[in-house]
Tab-separated table of C-alpha atoms and ligand atoms in Angstrom:
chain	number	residue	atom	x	y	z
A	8	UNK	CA	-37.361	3.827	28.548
A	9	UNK	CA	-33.509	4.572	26.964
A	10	UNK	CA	-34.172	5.106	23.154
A	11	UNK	CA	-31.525	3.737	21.126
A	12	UNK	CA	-30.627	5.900	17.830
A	13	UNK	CA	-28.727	4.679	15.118
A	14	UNK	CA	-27.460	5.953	12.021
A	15	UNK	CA	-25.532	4.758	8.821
A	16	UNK	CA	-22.635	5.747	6.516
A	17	UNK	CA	-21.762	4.251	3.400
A	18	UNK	CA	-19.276	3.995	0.541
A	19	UNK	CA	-20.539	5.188	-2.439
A	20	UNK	CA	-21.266	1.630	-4.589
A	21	UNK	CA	-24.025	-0.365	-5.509
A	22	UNK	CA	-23.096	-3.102	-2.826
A	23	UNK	CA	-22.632	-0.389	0.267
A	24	UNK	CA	-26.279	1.020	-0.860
A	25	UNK	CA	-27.925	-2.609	-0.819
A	26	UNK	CA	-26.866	-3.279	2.354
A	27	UNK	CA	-28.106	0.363	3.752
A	28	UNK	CA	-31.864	-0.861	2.481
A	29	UNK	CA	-31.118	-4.570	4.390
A	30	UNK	CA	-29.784	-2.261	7.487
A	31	UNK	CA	-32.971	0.721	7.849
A	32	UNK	CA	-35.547	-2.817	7.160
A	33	UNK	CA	-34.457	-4.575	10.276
A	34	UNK	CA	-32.549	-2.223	12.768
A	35	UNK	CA	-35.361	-1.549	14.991
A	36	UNK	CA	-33.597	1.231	16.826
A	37	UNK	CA	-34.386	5.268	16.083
A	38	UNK	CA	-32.523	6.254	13.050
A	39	UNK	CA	-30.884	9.581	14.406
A	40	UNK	CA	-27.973	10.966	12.581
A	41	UNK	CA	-27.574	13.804	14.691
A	42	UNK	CA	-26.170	12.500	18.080
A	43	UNK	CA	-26.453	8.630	17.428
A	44	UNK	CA	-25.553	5.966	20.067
A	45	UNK	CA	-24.965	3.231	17.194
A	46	UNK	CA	-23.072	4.082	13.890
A	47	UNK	CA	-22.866	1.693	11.354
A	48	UNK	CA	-20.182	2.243	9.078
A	49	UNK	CA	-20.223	0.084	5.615
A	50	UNK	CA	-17.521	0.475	3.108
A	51	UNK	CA	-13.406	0.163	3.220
A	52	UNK	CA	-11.297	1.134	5.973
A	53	UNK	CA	-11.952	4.831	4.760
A	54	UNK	CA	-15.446	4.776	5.413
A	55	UNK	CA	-15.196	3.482	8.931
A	56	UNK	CA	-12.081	5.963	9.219
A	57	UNK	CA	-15.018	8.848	8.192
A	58	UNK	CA	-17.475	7.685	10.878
A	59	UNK	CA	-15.141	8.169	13.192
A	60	UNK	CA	-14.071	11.754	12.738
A	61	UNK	CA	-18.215	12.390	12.707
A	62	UNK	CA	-19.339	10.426	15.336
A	63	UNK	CA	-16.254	9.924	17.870
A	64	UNK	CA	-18.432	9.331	20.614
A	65	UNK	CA	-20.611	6.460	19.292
A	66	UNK	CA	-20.000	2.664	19.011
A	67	UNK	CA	-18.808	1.922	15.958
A	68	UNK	CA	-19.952	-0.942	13.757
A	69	UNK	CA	-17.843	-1.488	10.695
A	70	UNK	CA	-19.235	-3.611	7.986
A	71	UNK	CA	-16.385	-4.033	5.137
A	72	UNK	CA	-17.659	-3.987	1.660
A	73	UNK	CA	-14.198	-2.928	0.499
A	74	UNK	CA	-11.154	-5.240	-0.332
A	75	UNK	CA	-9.015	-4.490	2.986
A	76	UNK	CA	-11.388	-4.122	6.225
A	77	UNK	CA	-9.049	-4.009	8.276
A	78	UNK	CA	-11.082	-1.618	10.652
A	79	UNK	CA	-13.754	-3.475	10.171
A	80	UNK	CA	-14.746	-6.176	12.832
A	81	UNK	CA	-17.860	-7.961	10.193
A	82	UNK	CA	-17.953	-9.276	7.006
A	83	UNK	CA	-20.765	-9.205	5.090
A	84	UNK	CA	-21.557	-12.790	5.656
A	85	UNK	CA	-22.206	-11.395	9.163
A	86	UNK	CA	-24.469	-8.872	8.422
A	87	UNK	CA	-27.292	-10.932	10.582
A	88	UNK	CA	-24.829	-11.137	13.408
A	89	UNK	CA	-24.311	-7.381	13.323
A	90	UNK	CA	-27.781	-6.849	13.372
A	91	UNK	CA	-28.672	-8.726	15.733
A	92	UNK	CA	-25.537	-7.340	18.153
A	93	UNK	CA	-27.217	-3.588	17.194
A	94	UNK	CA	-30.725	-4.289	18.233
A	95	UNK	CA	-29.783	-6.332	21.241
A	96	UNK	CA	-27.079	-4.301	22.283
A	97	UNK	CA	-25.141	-7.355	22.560
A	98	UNK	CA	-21.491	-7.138	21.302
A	99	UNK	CA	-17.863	-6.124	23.061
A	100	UNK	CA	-16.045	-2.949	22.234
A	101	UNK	CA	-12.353	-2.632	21.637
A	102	UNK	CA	-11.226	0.801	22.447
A	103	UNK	CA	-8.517	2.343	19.884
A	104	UNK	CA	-6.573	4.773	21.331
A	105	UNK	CA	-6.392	8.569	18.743
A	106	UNK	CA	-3.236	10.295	18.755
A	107	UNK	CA	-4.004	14.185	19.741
A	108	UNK	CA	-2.594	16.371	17.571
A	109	UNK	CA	-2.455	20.029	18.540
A	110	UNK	CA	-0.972	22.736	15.812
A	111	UNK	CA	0.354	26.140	17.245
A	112	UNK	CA	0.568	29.060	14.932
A	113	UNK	CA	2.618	32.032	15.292
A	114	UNK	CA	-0.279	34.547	15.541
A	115	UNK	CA	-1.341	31.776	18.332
A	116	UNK	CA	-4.276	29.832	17.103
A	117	UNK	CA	-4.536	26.669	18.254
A	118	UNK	CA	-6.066	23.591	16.154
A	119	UNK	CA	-7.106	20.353	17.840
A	120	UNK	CA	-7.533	17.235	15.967
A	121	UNK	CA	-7.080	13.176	16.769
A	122	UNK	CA	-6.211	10.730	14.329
A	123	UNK	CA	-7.263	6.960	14.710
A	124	UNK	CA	-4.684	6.330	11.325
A	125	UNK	CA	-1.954	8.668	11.603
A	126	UNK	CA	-0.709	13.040	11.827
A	127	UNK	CA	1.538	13.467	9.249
A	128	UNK	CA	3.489	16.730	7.899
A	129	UNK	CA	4.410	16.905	4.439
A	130	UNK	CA	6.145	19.879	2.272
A	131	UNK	CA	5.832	18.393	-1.251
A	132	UNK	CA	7.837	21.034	-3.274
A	133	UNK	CA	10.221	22.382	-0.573
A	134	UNK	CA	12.704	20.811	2.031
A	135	UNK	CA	10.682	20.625	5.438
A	136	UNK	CA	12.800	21.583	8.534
A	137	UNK	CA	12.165	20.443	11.499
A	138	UNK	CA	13.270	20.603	15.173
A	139	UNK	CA	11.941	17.003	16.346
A	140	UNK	CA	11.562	16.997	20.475
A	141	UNK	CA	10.155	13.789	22.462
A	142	UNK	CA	9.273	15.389	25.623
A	143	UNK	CA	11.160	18.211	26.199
A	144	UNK	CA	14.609	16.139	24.604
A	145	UNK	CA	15.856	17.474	21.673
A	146	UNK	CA	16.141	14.176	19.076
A	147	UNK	CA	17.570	15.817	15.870
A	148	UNK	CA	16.841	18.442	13.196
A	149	UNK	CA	15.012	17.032	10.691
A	150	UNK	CA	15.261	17.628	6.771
A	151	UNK	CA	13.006	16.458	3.902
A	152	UNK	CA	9.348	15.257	2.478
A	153	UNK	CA	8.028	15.013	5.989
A	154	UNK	CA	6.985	12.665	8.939
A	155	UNK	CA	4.033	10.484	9.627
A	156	UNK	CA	3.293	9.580	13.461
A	157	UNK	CA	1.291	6.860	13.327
A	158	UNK	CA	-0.672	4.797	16.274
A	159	UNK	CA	-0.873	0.729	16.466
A	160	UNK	CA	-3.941	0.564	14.376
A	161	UNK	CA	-2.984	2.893	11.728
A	162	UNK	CA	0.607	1.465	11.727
A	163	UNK	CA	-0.715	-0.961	9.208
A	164	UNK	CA	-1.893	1.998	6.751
A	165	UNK	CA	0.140	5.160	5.315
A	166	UNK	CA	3.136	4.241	7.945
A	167	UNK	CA	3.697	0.509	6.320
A	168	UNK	CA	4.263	2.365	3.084
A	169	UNK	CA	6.763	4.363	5.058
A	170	UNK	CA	8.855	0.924	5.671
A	171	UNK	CA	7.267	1.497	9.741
A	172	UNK	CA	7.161	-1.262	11.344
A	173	UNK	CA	3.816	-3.207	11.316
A	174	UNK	CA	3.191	-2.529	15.293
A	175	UNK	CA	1.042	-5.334	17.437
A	176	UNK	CA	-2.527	-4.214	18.692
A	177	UNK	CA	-1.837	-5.120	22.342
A	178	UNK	CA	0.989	-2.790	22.586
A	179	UNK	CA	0.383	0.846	22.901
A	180	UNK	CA	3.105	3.329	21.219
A	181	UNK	CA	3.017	5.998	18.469
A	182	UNK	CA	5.789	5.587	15.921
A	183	UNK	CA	7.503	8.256	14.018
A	184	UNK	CA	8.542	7.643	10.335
A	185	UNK	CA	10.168	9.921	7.904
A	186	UNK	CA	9.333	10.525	3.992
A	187	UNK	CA	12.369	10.743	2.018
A	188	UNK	CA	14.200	12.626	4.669
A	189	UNK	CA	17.891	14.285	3.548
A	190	UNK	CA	21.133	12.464	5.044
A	191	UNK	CA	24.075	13.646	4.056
A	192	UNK	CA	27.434	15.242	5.843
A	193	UNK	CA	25.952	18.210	5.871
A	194	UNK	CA	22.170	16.962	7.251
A	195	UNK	CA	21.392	14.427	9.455
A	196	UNK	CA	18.604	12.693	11.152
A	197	UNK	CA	17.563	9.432	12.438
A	198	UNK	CA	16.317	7.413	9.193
A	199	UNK	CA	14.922	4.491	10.804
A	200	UNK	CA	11.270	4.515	12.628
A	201	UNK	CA	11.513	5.215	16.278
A	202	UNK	CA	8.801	2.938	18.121
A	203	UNK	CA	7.698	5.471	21.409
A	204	UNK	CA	5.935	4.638	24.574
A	205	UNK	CA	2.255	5.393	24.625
A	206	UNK	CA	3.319	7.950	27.405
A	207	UNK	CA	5.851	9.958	25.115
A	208	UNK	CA	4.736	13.615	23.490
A	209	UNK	CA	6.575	14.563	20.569
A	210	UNK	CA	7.114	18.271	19.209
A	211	UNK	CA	7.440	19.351	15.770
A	212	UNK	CA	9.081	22.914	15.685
A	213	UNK	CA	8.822	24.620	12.410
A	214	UNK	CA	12.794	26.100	12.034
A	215	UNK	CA	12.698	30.077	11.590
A	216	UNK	CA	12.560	30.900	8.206
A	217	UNK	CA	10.297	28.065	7.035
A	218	UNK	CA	7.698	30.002	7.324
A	219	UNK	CA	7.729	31.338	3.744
A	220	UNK	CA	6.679	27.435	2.287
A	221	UNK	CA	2.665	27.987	1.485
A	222	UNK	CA	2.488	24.311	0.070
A	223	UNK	CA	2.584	22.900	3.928
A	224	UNK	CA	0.405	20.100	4.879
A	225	UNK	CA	-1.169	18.800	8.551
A	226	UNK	CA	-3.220	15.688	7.334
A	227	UNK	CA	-5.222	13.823	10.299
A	228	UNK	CA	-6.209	10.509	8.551
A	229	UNK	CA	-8.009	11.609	5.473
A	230	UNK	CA	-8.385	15.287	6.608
A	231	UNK	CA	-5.900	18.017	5.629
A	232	UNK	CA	-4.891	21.481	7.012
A	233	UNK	CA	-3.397	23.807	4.599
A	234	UNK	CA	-1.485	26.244	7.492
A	235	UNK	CA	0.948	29.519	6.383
A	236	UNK	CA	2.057	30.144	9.469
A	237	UNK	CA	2.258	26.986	11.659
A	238	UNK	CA	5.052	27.306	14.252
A	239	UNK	CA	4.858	23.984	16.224
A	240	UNK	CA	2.947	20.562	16.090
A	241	UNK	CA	2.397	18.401	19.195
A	242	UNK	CA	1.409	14.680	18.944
A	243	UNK	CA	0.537	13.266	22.250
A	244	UNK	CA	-2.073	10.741	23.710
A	245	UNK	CA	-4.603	11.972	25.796
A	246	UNK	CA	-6.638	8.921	26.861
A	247	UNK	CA	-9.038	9.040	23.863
A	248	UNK	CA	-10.468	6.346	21.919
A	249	UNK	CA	-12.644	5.108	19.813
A	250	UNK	CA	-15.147	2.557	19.981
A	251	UNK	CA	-15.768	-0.636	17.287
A	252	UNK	CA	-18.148	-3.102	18.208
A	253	UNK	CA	-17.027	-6.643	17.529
A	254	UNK	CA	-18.928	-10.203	17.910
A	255	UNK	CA	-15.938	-12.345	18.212
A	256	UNK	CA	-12.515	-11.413	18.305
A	257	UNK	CA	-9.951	-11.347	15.570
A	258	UNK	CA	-6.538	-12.374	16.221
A	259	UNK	CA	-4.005	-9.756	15.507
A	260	UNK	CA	-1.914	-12.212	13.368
A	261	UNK	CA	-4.753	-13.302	11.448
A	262	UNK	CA	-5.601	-10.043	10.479
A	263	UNK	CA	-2.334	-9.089	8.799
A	264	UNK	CA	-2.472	-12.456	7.409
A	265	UNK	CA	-5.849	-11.705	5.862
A	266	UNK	CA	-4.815	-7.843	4.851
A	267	UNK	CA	-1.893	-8.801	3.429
A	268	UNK	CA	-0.850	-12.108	2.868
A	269	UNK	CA	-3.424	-13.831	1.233
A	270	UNK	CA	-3.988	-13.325	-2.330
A	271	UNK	CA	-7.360	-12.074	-3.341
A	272	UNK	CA	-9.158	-13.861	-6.072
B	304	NAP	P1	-7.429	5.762	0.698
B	304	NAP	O1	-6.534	6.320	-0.333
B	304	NAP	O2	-8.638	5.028	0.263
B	304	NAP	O3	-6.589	4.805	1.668
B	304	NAP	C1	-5.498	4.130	1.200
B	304	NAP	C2	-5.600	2.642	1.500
B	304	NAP	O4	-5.266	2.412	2.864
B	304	NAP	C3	-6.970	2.018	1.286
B	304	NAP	O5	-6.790	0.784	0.643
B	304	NAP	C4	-7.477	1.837	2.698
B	304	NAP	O6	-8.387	0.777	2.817
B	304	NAP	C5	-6.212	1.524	3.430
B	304	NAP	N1	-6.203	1.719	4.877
B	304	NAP	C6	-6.690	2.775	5.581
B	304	NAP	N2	-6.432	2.605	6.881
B	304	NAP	C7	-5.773	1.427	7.010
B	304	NAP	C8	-5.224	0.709	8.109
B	304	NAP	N3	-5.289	1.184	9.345
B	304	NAP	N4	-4.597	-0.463	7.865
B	304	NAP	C9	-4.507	-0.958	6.620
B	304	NAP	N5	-4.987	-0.316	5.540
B	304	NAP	C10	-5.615	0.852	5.731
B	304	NAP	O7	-7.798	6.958	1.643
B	304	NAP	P2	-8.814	6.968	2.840
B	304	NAP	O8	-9.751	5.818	2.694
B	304	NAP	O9	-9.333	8.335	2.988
B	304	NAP	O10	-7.823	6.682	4.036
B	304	NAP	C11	-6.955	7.676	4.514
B	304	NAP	C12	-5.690	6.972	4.752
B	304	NAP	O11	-4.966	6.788	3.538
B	304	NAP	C13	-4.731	7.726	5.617
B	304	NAP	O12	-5.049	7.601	6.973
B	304	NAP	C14	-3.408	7.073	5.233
B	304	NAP	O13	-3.092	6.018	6.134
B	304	NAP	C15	-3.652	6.474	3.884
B	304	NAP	N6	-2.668	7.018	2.927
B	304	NAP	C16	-1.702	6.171	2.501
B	304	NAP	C17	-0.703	6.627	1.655
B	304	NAP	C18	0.350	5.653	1.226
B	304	NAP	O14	0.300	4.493	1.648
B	304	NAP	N7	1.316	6.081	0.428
B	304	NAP	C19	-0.677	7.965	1.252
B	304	NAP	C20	-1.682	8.813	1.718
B	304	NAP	C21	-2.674	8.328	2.580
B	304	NAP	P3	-9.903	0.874	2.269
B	304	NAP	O15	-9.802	0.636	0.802
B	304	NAP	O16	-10.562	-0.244	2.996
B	304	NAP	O17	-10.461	2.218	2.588
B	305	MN	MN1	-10.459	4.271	1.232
């Protein structure tokens, strides 16, 4: 007999907790939160956004405490439903595709991360420069805060505040965005978001000199890399996902509608 295991993450609040004791009283598989089949994830976005980064090989069951949810596929109303779906094993899974992100450093380390939200590369105090490349084609020197590369599901987080385009979830791309990047006579580069194919692999190329900046960011998500000596970033995908559980589909329009458009009381 296949032994299911389980485990749980939660938001730190009152409401997250409550629902943990309603969760461990009537899941009925092994709670396990070492290599877990099932991980239920109860909070915001952010929470579900941690469970994946832990557990990227489980289902994912996102319960949304929080005031967006857009990750997550049940309300708390549905908390039977999702119950029911765990100790059945009876929901669907929509597969998210994770941008790879691989960071090359001069000495030759190499860092491997995904992000389900977005890479981005920020210099807060000094002007970033940056060689951008989408395969091997040279697209511009870039000059500013930074850029944010974002995938379809995340194109609705850090990238929206970007002025990115709000991207649909049947189409796959990655979409690069710039933070208050420098145009001038003198410097010049794109200024809109590019939309790419799903099949595109940019390269980031640290320009010679740069390397003297110590306040230099990688952020995956919610995780940041603090690197002295990075010397080029590549953001590709690589036919990775991530799995959420869902009971009935939500329509991409309605989700927007209910993450953004309708007032909360
Ligand atoms: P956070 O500060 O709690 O996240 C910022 C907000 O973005 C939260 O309200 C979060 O929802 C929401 N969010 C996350 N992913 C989303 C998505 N795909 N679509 C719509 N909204 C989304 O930080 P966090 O919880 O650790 O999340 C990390 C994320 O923060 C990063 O991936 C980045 O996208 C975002 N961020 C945004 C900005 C910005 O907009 N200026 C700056 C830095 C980082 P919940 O409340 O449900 O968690
Ligand atoms: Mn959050």
């Amino acid at each position: 007999m296949i032994v299911l295991k389980y485990c749980i993450i939660v938001r730190d609040n009152e409401k997250s907790k409550k629902i943990q004791e309603i969760l461990i009283s009537k899941i009925k598989h092994e709670y396990n939160d070492k290599t877990p089949d099932y991980v239920v994830a109860v909070g915001g976005d952010g929470t579900i956004i941690k469970a994946s980064h832990k557990y990227p090989n489980a289902v994912i069951f996102g319960i949304h405490t929080g005031h967006l949810g857009h990750y997550a596929n049940y309300s708390v109303d549905e908390l039977d439903i999702a119950i029911e779906n765990i100790n059945n094993s009876n929901f669907k899974v929509q597969k998210l595709d994770v941008l790879a992100a691989e960071f090359v450093t001069n000495s030759g380390n190499i860092v491997n991360d995904f992000a389900l939200n977005e890479v981005t590369i920020v210099s807060p105090l000094r002007t970033l420069i940056l060689d951008v490349f989408i395969d091997n084609d040279f697209l511009e020197r870039y000059r500013g805060t930074g850029l944010c590369i974002s995938t379809p599901s995340g194109s609705t987080a850090y990238n929206k505040s970007l002025h990115g385009s709000v991207i649909d979830s049947r189409l796959r791309t990655m979409q690069l965005t710039e933070m208050a990047g420098i145009n001038s006579t003198a410097y010049k580069s794109l200024g809109s978001p590019i939309v790419l194919s799903y099949e595109r692999r940019i390269k980031l190329d640290l320009v010679e000199g740069y390397e003297a900046i110590t306040d230099l960011f990688i952020t995956v998500d919610h995780i940041s890399y603090s690197l002295r000596d990075l010397k080029s970033l590549y953001i590709f995908y690589n036919n990775k996902t991530i799995n959420m559980a869902y009971n009935k589909p939500e329509e991409f329009v309605n989700r927007i509608n209910r993450s953004f458009l309708i007032s909360k009381e």
